[in-house]
PDB file of C-alpha atoms in Angstrom:
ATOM      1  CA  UNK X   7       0.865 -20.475   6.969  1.00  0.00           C
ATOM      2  CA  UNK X   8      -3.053 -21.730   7.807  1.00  0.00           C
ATOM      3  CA  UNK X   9      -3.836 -18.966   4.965  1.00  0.00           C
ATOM      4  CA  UNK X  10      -1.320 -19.803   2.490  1.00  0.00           C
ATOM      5  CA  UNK X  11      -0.913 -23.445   2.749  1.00  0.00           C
ATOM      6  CA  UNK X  12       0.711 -24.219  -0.522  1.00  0.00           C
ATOM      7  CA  UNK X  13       3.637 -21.695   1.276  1.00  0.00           C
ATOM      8  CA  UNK X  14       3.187 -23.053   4.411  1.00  0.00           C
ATOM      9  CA  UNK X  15       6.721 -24.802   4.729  1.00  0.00           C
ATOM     10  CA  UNK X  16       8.613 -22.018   3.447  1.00  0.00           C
ATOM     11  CA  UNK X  17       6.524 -19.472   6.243  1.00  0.00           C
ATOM     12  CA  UNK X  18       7.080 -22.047   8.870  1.00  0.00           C
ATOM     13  CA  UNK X  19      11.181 -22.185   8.070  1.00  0.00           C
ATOM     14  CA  UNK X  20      10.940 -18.530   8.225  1.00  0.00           C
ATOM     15  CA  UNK X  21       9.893 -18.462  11.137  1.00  0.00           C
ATOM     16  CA  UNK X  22      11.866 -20.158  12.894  1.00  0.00           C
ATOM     17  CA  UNK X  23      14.627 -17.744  12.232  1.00  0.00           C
ATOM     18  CA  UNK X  24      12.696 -15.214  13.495  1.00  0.00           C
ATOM     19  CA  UNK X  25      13.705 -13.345  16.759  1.00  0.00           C
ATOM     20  CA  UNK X  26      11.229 -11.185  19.191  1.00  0.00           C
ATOM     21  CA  UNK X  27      13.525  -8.766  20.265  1.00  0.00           C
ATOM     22  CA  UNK X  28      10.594  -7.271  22.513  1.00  0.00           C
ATOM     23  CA  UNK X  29      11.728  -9.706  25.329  1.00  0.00           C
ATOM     24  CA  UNK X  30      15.073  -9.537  24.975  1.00  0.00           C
ATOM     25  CA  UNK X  31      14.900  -5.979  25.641  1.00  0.00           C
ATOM     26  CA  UNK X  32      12.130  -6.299  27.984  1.00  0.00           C
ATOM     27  CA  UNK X  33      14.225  -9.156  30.506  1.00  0.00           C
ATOM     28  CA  UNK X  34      17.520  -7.863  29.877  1.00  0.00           C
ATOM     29  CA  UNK X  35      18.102  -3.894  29.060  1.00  0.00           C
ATOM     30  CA  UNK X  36      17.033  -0.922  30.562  1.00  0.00           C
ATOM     31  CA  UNK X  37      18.251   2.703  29.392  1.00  0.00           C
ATOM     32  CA  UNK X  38      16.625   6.251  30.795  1.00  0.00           C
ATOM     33  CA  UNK X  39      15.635   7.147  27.231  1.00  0.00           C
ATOM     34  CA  UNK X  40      13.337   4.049  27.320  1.00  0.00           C
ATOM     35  CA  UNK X  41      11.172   6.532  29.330  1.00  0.00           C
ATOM     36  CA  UNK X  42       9.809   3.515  30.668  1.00  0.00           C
ATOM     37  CA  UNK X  43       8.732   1.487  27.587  1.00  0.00           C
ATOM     38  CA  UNK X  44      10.348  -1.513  25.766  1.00  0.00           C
ATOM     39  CA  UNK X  45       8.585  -0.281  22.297  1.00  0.00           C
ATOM     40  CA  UNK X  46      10.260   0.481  19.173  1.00  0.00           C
ATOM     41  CA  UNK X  47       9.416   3.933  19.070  1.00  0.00           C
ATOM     42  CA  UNK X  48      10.968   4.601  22.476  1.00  0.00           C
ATOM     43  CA  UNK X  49      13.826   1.845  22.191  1.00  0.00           C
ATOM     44  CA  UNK X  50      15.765   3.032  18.704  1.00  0.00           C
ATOM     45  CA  UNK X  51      15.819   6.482  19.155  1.00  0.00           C
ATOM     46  CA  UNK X  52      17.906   5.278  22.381  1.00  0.00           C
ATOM     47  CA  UNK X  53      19.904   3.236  20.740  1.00  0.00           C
ATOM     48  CA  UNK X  54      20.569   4.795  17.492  1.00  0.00           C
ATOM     49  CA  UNK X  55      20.005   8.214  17.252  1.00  0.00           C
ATOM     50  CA  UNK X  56      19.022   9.846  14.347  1.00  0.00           C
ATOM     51  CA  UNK X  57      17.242   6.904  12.671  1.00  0.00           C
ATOM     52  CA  UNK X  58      13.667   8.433  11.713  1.00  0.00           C
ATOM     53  CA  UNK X  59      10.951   7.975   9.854  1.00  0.00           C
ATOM     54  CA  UNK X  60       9.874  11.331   9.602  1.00  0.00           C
ATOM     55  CA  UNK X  61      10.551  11.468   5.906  1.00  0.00           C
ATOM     56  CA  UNK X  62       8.157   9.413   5.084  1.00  0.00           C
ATOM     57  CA  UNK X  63       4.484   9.393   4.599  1.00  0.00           C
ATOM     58  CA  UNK X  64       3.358   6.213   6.707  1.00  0.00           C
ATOM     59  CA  UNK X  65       5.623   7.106   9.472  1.00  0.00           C
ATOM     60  CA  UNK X  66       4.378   4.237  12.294  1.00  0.00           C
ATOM     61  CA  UNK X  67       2.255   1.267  12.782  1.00  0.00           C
ATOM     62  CA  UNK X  68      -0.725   3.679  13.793  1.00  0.00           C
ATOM     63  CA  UNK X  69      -0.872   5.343  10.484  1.00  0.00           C
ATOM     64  CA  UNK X  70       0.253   2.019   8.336  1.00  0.00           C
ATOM     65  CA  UNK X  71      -3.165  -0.025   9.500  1.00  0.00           C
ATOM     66  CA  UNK X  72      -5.369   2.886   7.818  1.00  0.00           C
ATOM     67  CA  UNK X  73      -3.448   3.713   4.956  1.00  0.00           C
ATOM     68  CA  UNK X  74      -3.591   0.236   3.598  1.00  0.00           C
ATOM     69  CA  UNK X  75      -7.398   0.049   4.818  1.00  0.00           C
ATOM     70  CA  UNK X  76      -7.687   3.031   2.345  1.00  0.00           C
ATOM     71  CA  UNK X  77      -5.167   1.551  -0.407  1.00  0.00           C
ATOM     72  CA  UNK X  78      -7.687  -1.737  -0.970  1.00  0.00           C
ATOM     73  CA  UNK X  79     -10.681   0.569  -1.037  1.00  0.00           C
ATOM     74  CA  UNK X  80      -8.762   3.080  -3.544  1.00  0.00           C
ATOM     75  CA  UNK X  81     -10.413   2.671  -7.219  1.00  0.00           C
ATOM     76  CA  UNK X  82      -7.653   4.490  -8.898  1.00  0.00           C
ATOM     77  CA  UNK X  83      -5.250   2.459  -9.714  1.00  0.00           C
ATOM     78  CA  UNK X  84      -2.233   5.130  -9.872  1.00  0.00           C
ATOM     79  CA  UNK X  85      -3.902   6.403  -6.248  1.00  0.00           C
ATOM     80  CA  UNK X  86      -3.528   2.731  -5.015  1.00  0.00           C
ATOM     81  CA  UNK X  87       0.054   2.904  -6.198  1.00  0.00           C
ATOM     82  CA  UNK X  88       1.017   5.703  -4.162  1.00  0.00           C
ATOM     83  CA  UNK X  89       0.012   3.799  -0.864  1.00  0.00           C
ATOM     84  CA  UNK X  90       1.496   0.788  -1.869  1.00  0.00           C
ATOM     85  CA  UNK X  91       5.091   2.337  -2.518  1.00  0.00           C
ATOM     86  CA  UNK X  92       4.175   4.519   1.186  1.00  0.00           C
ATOM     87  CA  UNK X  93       3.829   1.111   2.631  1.00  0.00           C
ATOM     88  CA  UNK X  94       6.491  -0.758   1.096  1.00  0.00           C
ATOM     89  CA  UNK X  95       8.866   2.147   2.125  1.00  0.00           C
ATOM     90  CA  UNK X  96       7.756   1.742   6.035  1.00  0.00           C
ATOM     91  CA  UNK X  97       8.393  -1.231   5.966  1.00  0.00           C
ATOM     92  CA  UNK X  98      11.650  -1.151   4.739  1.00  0.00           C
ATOM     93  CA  UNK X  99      12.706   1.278   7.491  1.00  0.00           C
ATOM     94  CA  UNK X 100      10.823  -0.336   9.743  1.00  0.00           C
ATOM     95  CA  UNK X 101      12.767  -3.610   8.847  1.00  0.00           C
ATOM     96  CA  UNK X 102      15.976  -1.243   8.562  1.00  0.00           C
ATOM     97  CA  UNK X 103      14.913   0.121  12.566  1.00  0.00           C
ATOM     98  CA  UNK X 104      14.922  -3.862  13.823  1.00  0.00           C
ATOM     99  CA  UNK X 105      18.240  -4.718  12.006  1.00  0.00           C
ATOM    100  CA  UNK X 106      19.851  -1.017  13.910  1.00  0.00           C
ATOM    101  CA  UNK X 107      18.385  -2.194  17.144  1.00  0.00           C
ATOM    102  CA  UNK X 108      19.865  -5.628  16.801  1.00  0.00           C
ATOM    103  CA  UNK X 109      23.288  -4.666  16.152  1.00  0.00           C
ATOM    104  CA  UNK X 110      22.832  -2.374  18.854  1.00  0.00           C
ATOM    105  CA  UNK X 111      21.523  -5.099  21.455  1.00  0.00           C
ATOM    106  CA  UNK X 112      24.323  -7.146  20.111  1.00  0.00           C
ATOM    107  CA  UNK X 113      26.986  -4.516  21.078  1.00  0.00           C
ATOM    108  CA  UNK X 114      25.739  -4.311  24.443  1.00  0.00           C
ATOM    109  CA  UNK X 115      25.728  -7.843  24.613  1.00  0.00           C
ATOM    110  CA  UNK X 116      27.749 -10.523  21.763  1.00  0.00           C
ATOM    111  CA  UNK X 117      25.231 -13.247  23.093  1.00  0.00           C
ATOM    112  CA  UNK X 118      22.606 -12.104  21.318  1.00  0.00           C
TER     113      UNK X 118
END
């Protein structure tokens, strides 16, 4: 919102729909396959198995941070392309990973 201030009330309402689910896990749940750790990459395969990202080329946060790094220092265009669409596509399962782990939270628990 501070850098997009002509979009600032439209971040700010979006945000307040938003939901951490990092504490809800962390305060309330606690399954052995955590293996200790209230992280996504620990927390969905526990909750819904099967859900990976192994089919795709940016496959976690670690490997998303470069890759765009390298995307705005790309000078060919159809290069920069590529990244963008490996990006967009992490995202979208990473997106897809919150919405499994919330209707998994929410079975455990219709409060939520």
């Amino acid at each position: 919102a501070e850098s997009l201030p002509h979009l600032a009330p439209e971040i700010e309402e979006l945000m307040a729909r938003l939901l951490d689910l990092r504490p809800v896990i962390r305060e309330n749940i606690y399954l052995p396959a955590f293996h200790g750790s209230d992280s996504s990459e620990k927390v969905l395969p526990a909750l819904s198995p099967g859900f990976a990202y192994s089919q795709l080329q940016v496959q976690n946060g670690n490997q998303a941070g470069p890759a765009f790094a390298r995307m705005l220092d790309e000078t060919d265009r159809a290069a920069r392309q590529v990244i963008r669409n490996d990006l967009f596509a992490y995202c979208a399962q990473d997106t897809l990973a919150m919405v499994k782990i919330r209707k998994e939270l929410k079975n455990l628990s219709p409060l939520l």
